[in-house]
Backbone as a ProteinNet text record, in pm:
[ID]
protein_1_A
[PRIMARY]
XXXXXXXXXXXXXXXXXXXXXXXXXXXXXXXXXXXXXXXXXXXXXXXXXXXXXXXXXXXXXXXXXXXXXXXXXXXXXXXXXXXXXXXXXXXXXXXXXXXXXXXXXXXXX
[TERTIARY]
1592.3	1698.7	1849.3	1947.8	2105.6	2136.2	2177.2	2254.1	2374	2398.9	2551.2	2578.9	2728.1	2730.5	2696	2616.7	2517.5	2372.7	2346	2193	2197.5	2338.2	2346.5	2389.9	2330	2353.1	2401.2	2473.2	2508.2	2432.9	2375.8	2295	2391.7	2432.3	2509.5	2437.5	2437.1	2381.3	2470.3	2482.6	2540.3	2449.7	2538.4	2438.1	2578.6	2542.6	2580.8	2441	2442	2329.3	2374.5	2293.9	2353.8	2384.3	2480.1	2536.4	2552.9	2510.4	2543	2499.9	2354.4	2305.9	2256.9	2273.5	2279.8	2114.3	2026.3	1906.3	1972.3	2003.2	2094	2156.4	2276.2	2350.4	2281.3	2198.6	2104.8	2028.4	1951.9	1934	1994.7	2108.8	2187	2279.5	2281.5	2300.8	2212	2079.6	2029.1	1967.6	1966.9	1998.1	2089.2	2196.4	2307.1	2299.5	2238.7	2252.9	2145.1	2012.7	1934.2	1965.6	1999.4	2078.9	2191.1	2251	2373.2	2287.3	2143.2	2073.2	2015.3	2009	1919	2033.9	2150.1	2255.2	2356.3	2342.8	2437.5	2595	2746.4	2845.2	2894.7	2979.8	3016.7	3130.9	3142.2	3283.5	3340.2	3276.6	3360.4	3267.3	3275.5	3215.6	3082.5	3035.4	2920.3	2891	2975	2916.9	2846.8	2729.4	2722.5	2663.7	2731.2	2702.4	2650.2	2550.9	2483.6	2445.1	2562.4	2515	2395.4	2312.7	2178.9	2160.6	2139.7	2112.1	2005.6	1929.2	1871.6	1806.6	1781.5	1707.6	1576.6	1485	1401.1	1437.2	1541.8	1596.6	1645.2	1733.1	1725.5	1639	1564.4	1412.9	1355.5	1393.7	1336.9	1402.8	1554.4	1647.7	1639	1638.1	1590.1	1469.8	1338.8	1258.6	1287.2	1317.2	1360.3	1444.4	1541.7	1601.3	1513.6	1462	1362	1266.7	1230	1149.3	1206.1	1361	1427.4	1470	1411.2	1521.3	1469.2	1572.9	1533.7	1459.9	1445.1	1350.2	1496.1	1601.7	1690.6	1838	1913.1	2000.7	1999.6	2112.2	2114.5	2131.5	2053.9	2075.1	2099.3	2189.7	2186.8	2170.8	2084.3	2116.6	2115.9	2229.2	2255.2	2254	2253.5	2286	2324.8	2484.3	2578.7	2556.2	2569.9	2585.2	2710.8	2678	2833.6	2962.1	2943	3026.2	3121.5	3006.7	3066.2	3124.4	3044	3149.5	3273.8	3304.5	3403.8	3530.3	3503.9	3612.4	3641.8	3578.8	3623.4	3810.4	3873.2	4021.1	4028	4032.3	4077.5	4212.1	4212.9	4351.9	4351.3	4461.5	4525.6	4629.9	4615.2	4734.7	4790.1	4871.9	4942.3	4881.2	4918.9	4874.3	4717.3	4693.6	4603.3	4541.9	4374.4	4356.5	4241.4	4257.6	4134.2	3990.2	3918.1	3788.6	3715.2	3577.4	3519.4	3503.8	3464.4	3440	3313.1	3270.8	3148.1	3136.8	2974.8	2943.9	2892.2	2908.2	2918.7	2748	2708.5	2611.9	2616.6	2472	2417.2	2308	2316	2185.7	2102.7	2014	1938.5	1862.2	1862.5	1740	1731.7
-9609.4	-9597.3	-9572.8	-9594.8	-9588.7	-9402.1	-9412.1	-9275.3	-9308.8	-9189.7	-9200.7	-9048.6	-9012.2	-8881.8	-8800	-8870.5	-8842.2	-8768.2	-8812.8	-8780.2	-8708.8	-8670.9	-8634.7	-8506.6	-8397.7	-8264.5	-8135.2	-8045.1	-7946.2	-7829.8	-7725.6	-7623.4	-7488.3	-7398.4	-7276.6	-7160.2	-7057.1	-6953	-6810.5	-6768.8	-6655.8	-6528.2	-6382.5	-6312.2	-6165.8	-6078	-5950.3	-5853.4	-5803.4	-5735.4	-5612.4	-5474.1	-5339.5	-5326.2	-5255.1	-5247.2	-5102.9	-4970.6	-4884.5	-4823.6	-4851.6	-4774.5	-4910.7	-4842	-4962.4	-5015.4	-4969.2	-5096	-5186.3	-5159	-5264.4	-5341.7	-5285	-5402.1	-5519	-5427.7	-5551.4	-5657.7	-5562	-5688.5	-5802.8	-5763.1	-5837.6	-5953.2	-5916.5	-5987.9	-6052.5	-6043.3	-6137	-6242	-6219.9	-6315.5	-6408.8	-6366.8	-6440.4	-6550.3	-6494.2	-6552.1	-6676.9	-6626	-6729.8	-6837.3	-6816.5	-6940.4	-7045	-6983.1	-7003	-7115.3	-7070.2	-7146.1	-7243	-7240.5	-7340.4	-7497.8	-7445.5	-7553.5	-7509	-7418.1	-7339.5	-7318.1	-7341.8	-7302.7	-7194.9	-7135	-6974.5	-7064	-7032.9	-7112.3	-6950.3	-6899.1	-6725.8	-6645.4	-6536.5	-6387.1	-6435.5	-6408.7	-6376.4	-6549.9	-6647.5	-6780.1	-6888.3	-6933.4	-7002.1	-7189.8	-7273.3	-7383.4	-7517	-7608.9	-7736	-7831.2	-7926.6	-8051.1	-8119.9	-8183.1	-8252.6	-8383.7	-8464.2	-8632.7	-8621.6	-8525.2	-8559.2	-8463.4	-8471.2	-8343	-8324.4	-8382.2	-8347.2	-8270.2	-8279	-8251.1	-8118.5	-8060.3	-7919.2	-7889.3	-7938.9	-7842.1	-7787.4	-7847.7	-7802.9	-7684.8	-7663.5	-7620	-7459.8	-7482.1	-7423.1	-7234	-7369.1	-7314.5	-7218.4	-7243	-7190.8	-7072.4	-7064.7	-6963.2	-6851.5	-6905.1	-6820.3	-6743.8	-6795.3	-6708.6	-6606.8	-6642.6	-6500.7	-6405	-6389.1	-6340.7	-6153.1	-6067.5	-5912	-5896.9	-5761.4	-5682	-5652.6	-5590	-5554.6	-5638.6	-5628.3	-5747.9	-5805.2	-5913.8	-6015	-6140.5	-6243.6	-6344.2	-6454.3	-6570	-6667.9	-6783	-6906.1	-7005	-7133.5	-7224.6	-7330.3	-7458.5	-7557.4	-7694.9	-7784.8	-7807.5	-7946.4	-8045.5	-8183.7	-8290.1	-8295.4	-8404.1	-8395.2	-8471.2	-8537.7	-8568.8	-8423.8	-8328.4	-8211.4	-8088.4	-8126.4	-8057.5	-8073.1	-8204.5	-8307.5	-8276.7	-8221.2	-8198.8	-8011.5	-7944.8	-7834	-7854.8	-7719.5	-7682.5	-7594.9	-7605.4	-7465.9	-7440.3	-7272.6	-7243.5	-7133.3	-7115.4	-7002.3	-6983.8	-6844.4	-6784.2	-6967.5	-6944.5	-7109.8	-7208.2	-7224.1	-7331.6	-7389.8	-7557.7	-7603.3	-7640.4	-7621.2	-7649.1	-7771.9	-7799	-7939.1	-7931.2	-7970.6	-7973.5	-7977.4	-7897.8	-7937.1	-8037	-8125.4	-8265.2	-8337.3	-8434.6	-8454.6	-8494.2	-8477	-8583	-8686.6	-8793	-8944.7	-8969	-9049.4	-9074.7	-9240.7	-9262.1	-9373	-9412.8	-9577.4	-9635.9	-9737.4	-9725.9	-9809	-9890.5	-10033.7	-10111.8	-10260.2
-14133	-14196.7	-14127.1	-14146.2	-14085.2	-14047	-13994.7	-13964.3	-14064	-14140.7	-14220.1	-14213.2	-14283	-14316.2	-14399.7	-14493.3	-14564.5	-14524.8	-14389.1	-14380.6	-14262.4	-14193.9	-14062.6	-14093.8	-14039.6	-14127.7	-14007.6	-14041.8	-14009.1	-14026.5	-13951.8	-14000	-13938.2	-14039.5	-14015.8	-14015	-13957.5	-13906.5	-13933	-14041.5	-14045.7	-14043	-13965.7	-13932.8	-13953.2	-14015.7	-14002	-13907.7	-13814.1	-13750.3	-13736	-13737.8	-13689.6	-13571	-13506.5	-13342.7	-13376.5	-13408.8	-13415.7	-13257.5	-13257.3	-13130.8	-13008.1	-12869	-12782.7	-12791.6	-12866.4	-12871.9	-13003.2	-13118.8	-13200.2	-13141.6	-13057.3	-12975.7	-12889.7	-12847.4	-12720	-12784.8	-12937.8	-13037.5	-13046.9	-13128.7	-13176.9	-13100.1	-12944.5	-12841.6	-12821.9	-12766.2	-12783	-12890.8	-13030.3	-13106.9	-13098.3	-13061.6	-13028.4	-12920.3	-12808.5	-12681.3	-12690.8	-12794.4	-12814.4	-12899	-13011.4	-13070	-13000.4	-12896	-12812.8	-12734.4	-12676.9	-12625.4	-12675	-12820.5	-12896.2	-12935.5	-12891.2	-12923.1	-12982.7	-13041.7	-13164.4	-13100.9	-13145.8	-13111.6	-13208.8	-13118	-13235.5	-13327.8	-13446.5	-13505.9	-13578.5	-13607.2	-13621.2	-13538.4	-13519.1	-13412.1	-13498	-13651.4	-13694.4	-13783.1	-13737.1	-13778.4	-13709.9	-13688.3	-13554.6	-13629.8	-13563.7	-13612.9	-13529.8	-13559.8	-13480.2	-13563.3	-13492.6	-13550.2	-13533	-13658.2	-13622.7	-13702.1	-13599.7	-13628.3	-13766.8	-13808.1	-13923.4	-13974	-14091	-14129.9	-14092	-13982.8	-13910.7	-13808.3	-13771.5	-13648.6	-13708.4	-13817.8	-13862.3	-13870.9	-13929.9	-13953.5	-13815	-13715.4	-13600.5	-13579.9	-13571.3	-13537.8	-13627.9	-13777.6	-13831.6	-13850.6	-13798.9	-13756.7	-13608.3	-13536.4	-13424.2	-13465.8	-13537.8	-13584.1	-13635.9	-13737.8	-13810.5	-13707.7	-13586.3	-13498.6	-13478.9	-13462.1	-13328.8	-13427.6	-13580.7	-13665.6	-13616.3	-13612.5	-13563.5	-13691.2	-13677.7	-13798.6	-13896.1	-13841.4	-13946.3	-13944.9	-14058.6	-14067.7	-14169.1	-14153.6	-14244.8	-14222.5	-14226.8	-14185.5	-14274.3	-14283.4	-14376.1	-14265.2	-14325.4	-14277	-14396.2	-14365.7	-14440.7	-14374.9	-14487.9	-14448.6	-14468.1	-14426.4	-14558.5	-14456.7	-14529.5	-14474.1	-14396.8	-14303.9	-14240.9	-14323.5	-14416.8	-14543.5	-14575.5	-14624.8	-14700.3	-14546.6	-14466.9	-14344	-14326.9	-14318.1	-14331.1	-14393.6	-14516.8	-14622.4	-14611.2	-14525.3	-14485.6	-14450.8	-14491.2	-14441.2	-14397.5	-14259.6	-14132.3	-14157.1	-14167.5	-14113.1	-14017.7	-13912.1	-13887.9	-13943.9	-14005.6	-14083.3	-14161.4	-14174.7	-14243.4	-14208.6	-14070.5	-13962.7	-13982.2	-14064.2	-14059.9	-13918.4	-13898	-13777.7	-13799.3	-13657.8	-13670.4	-13665.4	-13766.8	-13728	-13623.3	-13546	-13438.8	-13441.8	-13311.1	-13291.5	-13324	-13395.8	-13420.5	-13344	-13269.6	-13179	-13196.9	-13065.4	-13096.1	-13112.8	-13214.5	-13256.3	-13232.5	-13144.7	-13089	-13181.5	-13223.6	-13263.7	-13188.1	-13180.3	-13090.7	-13161	-13188.6	-13258.6	-13181.9
[MASK]
+++++++++++++++++++++++++++++++++++++++++++++++++++++++++++++++++++++++++++++++++++++++++++++++++++++++++++++

């Protein structure tokens, strides 16, 4: 099946982790570093996103995030299609900002 903006997905990870103690800060930092290592990019301080070429690829990365979940805190994982992601409007104050670049996809057959 051909790749298109309805099959390509973005995985978003939202989190709010406790950081009151040194140990909690360490756990939160480790979680953040591990999802960065898995190819997620920071969108906002507690929102990270990753471009995935298919549902199967997105499922792999979602499973990896689930293995990293700390004992405490609130974590959300959401997937949206490339089409939905492209309809997002971003602003810094009243100035509109460009969306992050979508990685180029190659299709070989």
